[in-house]
Amino acid sequence: MDFWSSPLGWFLMTTGAVLLVTVGVLIAVAFLLLADRKIWAGIQMRKGPNVVGPFGLLQSFADMIKFVLKEVVVPAGADKGVFLLAPVITVITAFIVWAVIPFAPGWVISDLNVGILYVFAISSLGVYGIIMGGWASNSKYPFLGSLRSAAQMVSYEVSIGLVIVNVILLAGTMNLSEIVIQQEGWIWNWFAFGGGLDTLPLIVIMFPMAIIFFISALAETNRPPFDLPEAESELVAGYQVEYSSTPYLLFMMGEYVNIIFMCAMISILFFGGWNPGVSQAWIDALPVWLEYAIYLLTLFTKIVVVFIAISMVKGFVPRYRYDQLMRLGWKIFLPTSLLAVVGVSAWRVFVVGA
């Protein structure tokens, strides 16, 4: 029996893949956080971080060292166990959801046939860390921030779920690798543009769904203009106001890992994932190492482009009021995504089925 097919070989290979993805995501968080600060600074006509390392490239690492070395302060009336467990749950759920993200053909930790259900299940658990952190702080301000965050995340998970149902209807599978494979070839095969020339009319449904997914992802990850749980003028700093040092770093890391994950999901579900948008025959004719390098670079580029768009929104769009936030989710996105599901279903039954 081949060593890599044995239990020990499988364990070593899976552990290596988990470490590779985890380290890769951590490095991406460090530099995309720096990019976020640089973009925001550029919008405000200032330089941003530019001292630590060349062009400020080591600023995120310096911040990490600062957080780790600071004293962990736990409020006197807090539930210490829950208080310290909350950020751990947040960061763990943020990382384990990456297990089903395909980076290239066959390059995925766990190629689940129900990958989208796995994403829903794990991402729904992330709200528990925020609620636990707000409640355990024994202060009304973080508790109010955690309640806001819970309501916001649950509300926009509904519209995100219905948007993804449209992709499932087009692809006929919940396996993320299969969803990407079905978008291979030219750019019009991406689901944001209908999924192919024969389904091109669906662009009037699917492209708005990609936009709704993008906006819902902002609300789901508490990004501006939907950062109501962290509204400084109303709640001091939201659910993490009593946190400092490493626990605060874990909360912040979990938030940015979730943001990058949403960028990856938008790229995979709507914009072809690792597919560069050219003829697959051209890609297959290349050497294998170059082919996979193109796949990885393509997915990474799409993630960065979406992240830049998220950072630009932070600088341009003013914060919503809480009633505006809820009205957008329940009165606009929910019925719109429901109508889209009806439209795509009708296309599958009456056009494709016929």
CSV table of C-alpha atoms in Angstrom, one decimal, residues 137-347:
chain,number,residue,atom,x,y,z
A,137,SER,CA,-18.1,41.6,29.8
A,138,ASN,CA,-20.7,42.5,32.4
A,139,SER,CA,-21.4,45.9,30.9
A,140,LYS,CA,-24.4,47.2,29.0
A,141,TYR,CA,-22.4,48.7,26.2
A,142,PRO,CA,-20.7,45.6,24.9
A,143,PHE,CA,-23.9,43.6,25.5
A,144,LEU,CA,-25.9,46.0,23.3
A,145,GLY,CA,-23.2,45.8,20.7
A,146,SER,CA,-23.3,42.0,20.7
A,147,LEU,CA,-27.1,42.0,20.4
A,148,ARG,CA,-26.9,44.4,17.4
A,149,SER,CA,-24.3,42.1,15.8
A,150,ALA,CA,-26.4,39.0,16.4
A,151,ALA,CA,-29.5,40.5,14.8
A,152,GLN,CA,-27.5,41.9,11.9
A,153,MET,CA,-25.6,38.7,11.1
A,154,VAL,CA,-28.8,36.6,11.3
A,155,SER,CA,-30.7,39.0,9.2
A,156,TYR,CA,-28.2,39.1,6.4
A,157,GLU,CA,-27.4,35.4,6.5
A,158,VAL,CA,-31.0,34.9,5.2
A,159,SER,CA,-30.4,37.0,2.0
A,160,ILE,CA,-26.9,35.4,1.5
A,161,GLY,CA,-28.5,32.0,1.7
A,162,LEU,CA,-31.1,32.8,-0.9
A,163,VAL,CA,-28.6,34.3,-3.2
A,164,ILE,CA,-26.5,31.2,-3.0
A,165,VAL,CA,-29.6,29.1,-3.8
A,166,ASN,CA,-29.5,30.7,-7.2
A,167,VAL,CA,-25.9,29.5,-7.7
A,168,ILE,CA,-26.9,26.0,-6.6
A,169,LEU,CA,-29.8,25.9,-9.0
A,170,LEU,CA,-27.5,26.9,-11.9
A,171,ALA,CA,-24.7,24.5,-10.9
A,172,GLY,CA,-26.8,21.6,-9.7
A,173,THR,CA,-24.4,20.9,-6.9
A,174,MET,CA,-23.3,22.2,-3.5
A,175,ASN,CA,-19.7,21.2,-4.0
A,176,LEU,CA,-17.6,24.3,-4.3
A,177,SER,CA,-15.0,22.6,-6.5
A,178,GLU,CA,-17.7,21.5,-8.9
A,179,ILE,CA,-19.2,25.0,-8.9
A,180,VAL,CA,-15.8,26.4,-10.0
A,181,ILE,CA,-15.3,23.7,-12.7
A,182,GLN,CA,-18.7,24.5,-14.2
A,183,GLN,CA,-17.5,28.1,-14.8
A,184,GLU,CA,-14.3,27.2,-16.6
A,185,GLY,CA,-13.6,28.6,-20.0
A,186,TRP,CA,-14.4,32.1,-21.2
A,187,ILE,CA,-15.5,34.9,-18.9
A,188,TRP,CA,-19.2,34.7,-19.9
A,189,ASN,CA,-19.3,31.2,-18.3
A,190,TRP,CA,-19.0,32.8,-14.8
A,191,PHE,CA,-22.2,32.7,-12.9
A,192,ALA,CA,-22.3,36.4,-12.4
A,193,PHE,CA,-22.8,36.7,-16.2
A,194,GLY,CA,-25.4,33.9,-16.4
A,195,GLY,CA,-23.1,30.9,-16.5
A,196,GLY,CA,-22.7,30.5,-20.3
A,197,LEU,CA,-23.9,31.7,-23.7
A,198,ASP,CA,-27.0,29.5,-23.5
A,199,THR,CA,-28.0,31.0,-20.1
A,200,LEU,CA,-26.8,34.6,-20.9
A,201,PRO,CA,-30.3,36.1,-20.3
A,202,LEU,CA,-29.9,35.1,-16.6
A,203,ILE,CA,-27.3,37.9,-16.3
A,204,VAL,CA,-30.2,40.2,-15.4
A,205,ILE,CA,-30.7,38.1,-12.3
A,206,MET,CA,-27.3,36.8,-11.4
A,207,PHE,CA,-25.3,40.0,-11.6
A,208,PRO,CA,-27.6,41.8,-9.2
A,209,MET,CA,-27.4,38.7,-7.0
A,210,ALA,CA,-23.6,39.1,-7.0
A,211,ILE,CA,-24.0,42.7,-5.9
A,212,ILE,CA,-26.5,41.8,-3.1
A,213,PHE,CA,-24.0,39.1,-1.9
A,214,PHE,CA,-21.3,41.7,-1.8
A,215,ILE,CA,-23.4,44.1,0.2
A,216,SER,CA,-24.7,41.4,2.5
A,217,ALA,CA,-21.1,40.3,3.1
A,218,LEU,CA,-20.3,43.8,4.3
A,219,ALA,CA,-23.1,43.5,6.8
A,220,GLU,CA,-22.3,39.9,7.8
A,221,THR,CA,-18.7,40.9,8.7
A,222,ASN,CA,-19.6,44.2,10.4
A,223,ARG,CA,-17.8,46.3,7.8
A,224,PRO,CA,-18.7,49.9,7.1
A,225,PRO,CA,-21.2,51.2,6.3
A,226,PHE,CA,-22.8,48.4,8.4
A,227,ASP,CA,-20.5,48.5,11.4
A,228,LEU,CA,-23.3,49.3,13.8
A,229,PRO,CA,-22.1,46.8,16.5
A,230,GLU,CA,-18.9,49.0,16.7
A,231,ALA,CA,-20.5,52.4,16.5
A,232,GLU,CA,-18.2,54.5,18.6
A,233,SER,CA,-20.6,57.4,19.0
A,234,GLU,CA,-23.3,55.2,20.4
A,235,LEU,CA,-21.6,52.1,22.0
A,236,VAL,CA,-18.0,53.3,22.8
A,237,ALA,CA,-16.5,50.4,20.7
A,238,GLY,CA,-19.1,47.6,20.6
A,239,TYR,CA,-19.0,44.1,21.9
A,240,GLN,CA,-15.2,44.1,22.3
A,241,VAL,CA,-14.9,47.4,24.3
A,242,GLU,CA,-13.7,45.6,27.4
A,243,TYR,CA,-11.1,43.5,25.6
A,244,SER,CA,-7.4,44.3,25.3
A,245,SER,CA,-4.2,42.5,24.4
A,246,THR,CA,-4.4,39.0,22.8
A,247,PRO,CA,-8.1,38.5,23.2
A,248,TYR,CA,-8.8,41.7,21.3
A,249,LEU,CA,-6.3,40.6,18.7
A,250,LEU,CA,-8.2,37.3,18.3
A,251,PHE,CA,-11.5,39.2,17.7
A,252,MET,CA,-9.9,41.4,15.2
A,253,MET,CA,-8.2,38.5,13.4
A,254,GLY,CA,-11.4,36.6,13.3
A,255,GLU,CA,-13.2,39.6,11.7
A,256,TYR,CA,-10.5,40.0,9.0
A,257,VAL,CA,-10.3,36.2,8.3
A,258,ASN,CA,-14.1,36.3,7.7
A,259,ILE,CA,-13.8,39.3,5.4
A,260,ILE,CA,-11.2,37.5,3.3
A,261,PHE,CA,-13.3,34.4,3.3
A,262,MET,CA,-16.3,36.4,2.0
A,263,CYS,CA,-14.0,37.7,-0.8
A,264,ALA,CA,-13.1,34.1,-1.7
A,265,MET,CA,-16.7,33.1,-1.7
A,266,ILE,CA,-17.8,35.9,-4.0
A,267,SER,CA,-14.9,34.9,-6.4
A,268,ILE,CA,-15.8,31.2,-6.3
A,269,LEU,CA,-19.6,31.5,-6.5
A,270,PHE,CA,-19.9,34.3,-9.1
A,271,PHE,CA,-16.6,35.1,-10.8
A,272,GLY,CA,-15.1,31.7,-11.7
A,273,GLY,CA,-12.9,31.0,-8.7
A,274,TRP,CA,-9.5,29.9,-10.0
A,275,ASN,CA,-10.6,30.2,-13.7
A,276,PRO,CA,-8.8,33.1,-15.5
A,277,GLY,CA,-11.7,33.6,-18.0
A,278,VAL,CA,-9.9,32.3,-21.1
A,279,SER,CA,-10.2,29.1,-23.2
A,280,GLN,CA,-9.5,26.0,-21.0
A,281,ALA,CA,-7.7,24.4,-23.9
A,282,TRP,CA,-5.1,27.2,-23.7
A,283,ILE,CA,-4.6,26.5,-20.0
A,284,ASP,CA,-4.4,22.8,-20.4
A,285,ALA,CA,-1.7,23.1,-23.0
A,286,LEU,CA,0.7,24.8,-20.5
A,287,PRO,CA,3.1,22.9,-18.2
A,288,VAL,CA,1.4,21.6,-15.1
A,289,TRP,CA,3.4,23.9,-12.7
A,290,LEU,CA,2.5,27.0,-14.7
A,291,GLU,CA,-1.1,25.9,-15.0
A,292,TYR,CA,-1.5,25.7,-11.2
A,293,ALA,CA,0.5,28.9,-10.7
A,294,ILE,CA,-2.0,30.7,-13.0
A,295,TYR,CA,-4.9,29.1,-11.0
A,296,LEU,CA,-3.6,30.3,-7.7
A,297,LEU,CA,-2.6,33.7,-8.9
A,298,THR,CA,-6.1,34.2,-10.5
A,299,LEU,CA,-8.0,33.3,-7.3
A,300,PHE,CA,-5.7,35.5,-5.2
A,301,THR,CA,-6.1,38.4,-7.6
A,302,LYS,CA,-9.9,38.1,-7.5
A,303,ILE,CA,-9.8,38.1,-3.7
A,304,VAL,CA,-7.6,41.2,-3.6
A,305,VAL,CA,-9.8,43.0,-6.1
A,306,VAL,CA,-13.0,42.3,-4.0
A,307,PHE,CA,-11.1,43.3,-0.8
A,308,ILE,CA,-10.1,46.6,-2.4
A,309,ALA,CA,-13.7,47.2,-3.2
A,310,ILE,CA,-14.7,46.6,0.4
A,311,SER,CA,-12.0,49.0,1.6
A,312,MET,CA,-13.2,51.7,-0.8
A,313,VAL,CA,-16.7,51.3,0.5
A,314,LYS,CA,-15.3,51.9,4.0
A,315,GLY,CA,-13.9,55.3,2.9
A,316,PHE,CA,-16.8,56.5,0.7
A,317,VAL,CA,-20.2,55.4,2.2
A,318,PRO,CA,-21.5,56.9,5.5
A,319,ARG,CA,-22.7,54.6,8.2
A,320,TYR,CA,-26.4,53.5,8.0
A,321,ARG,CA,-28.8,53.9,10.9
A,322,TYR,CA,-29.9,50.7,12.5
A,323,ASP,CA,-33.5,50.9,11.1
A,324,GLN,CA,-32.0,51.5,7.6
A,325,LEU,CA,-29.8,48.5,8.0
A,326,MET,CA,-32.7,46.2,8.9
A,327,ARG,CA,-35.0,47.7,6.3
A,328,LEU,CA,-32.4,47.0,3.6
A,329,GLY,CA,-32.0,43.4,4.7
A,330,TRP,CA,-35.6,42.4,5.3
A,331,LYS,CA,-37.6,44.6,3.0
A,332,ILE,CA,-35.3,44.9,-0.1
A,333,PHE,CA,-32.7,42.1,-0.2
A,334,LEU,CA,-35.0,39.3,1.1
A,335,PRO,CA,-37.9,39.8,-1.4
A,336,THR,CA,-35.5,40.5,-4.2
A,337,SER,CA,-33.5,37.3,-3.6
A,338,LEU,CA,-36.7,35.3,-3.3
A,339,LEU,CA,-37.9,36.6,-6.7
A,340,ALA,CA,-34.5,35.7,-8.1
A,341,VAL,CA,-34.9,32.1,-6.8
A,342,VAL,CA,-38.3,31.9,-8.5
A,343,GLY,CA,-36.8,33.3,-11.8
A,344,VAL,CA,-33.9,30.9,-11.9
A,345,SER,CA,-36.1,28.0,-10.9
A,346,ALA,CA,-38.5,28.9,-13.7
A,347,TRP,CA,-35.6,29.0,-16.2
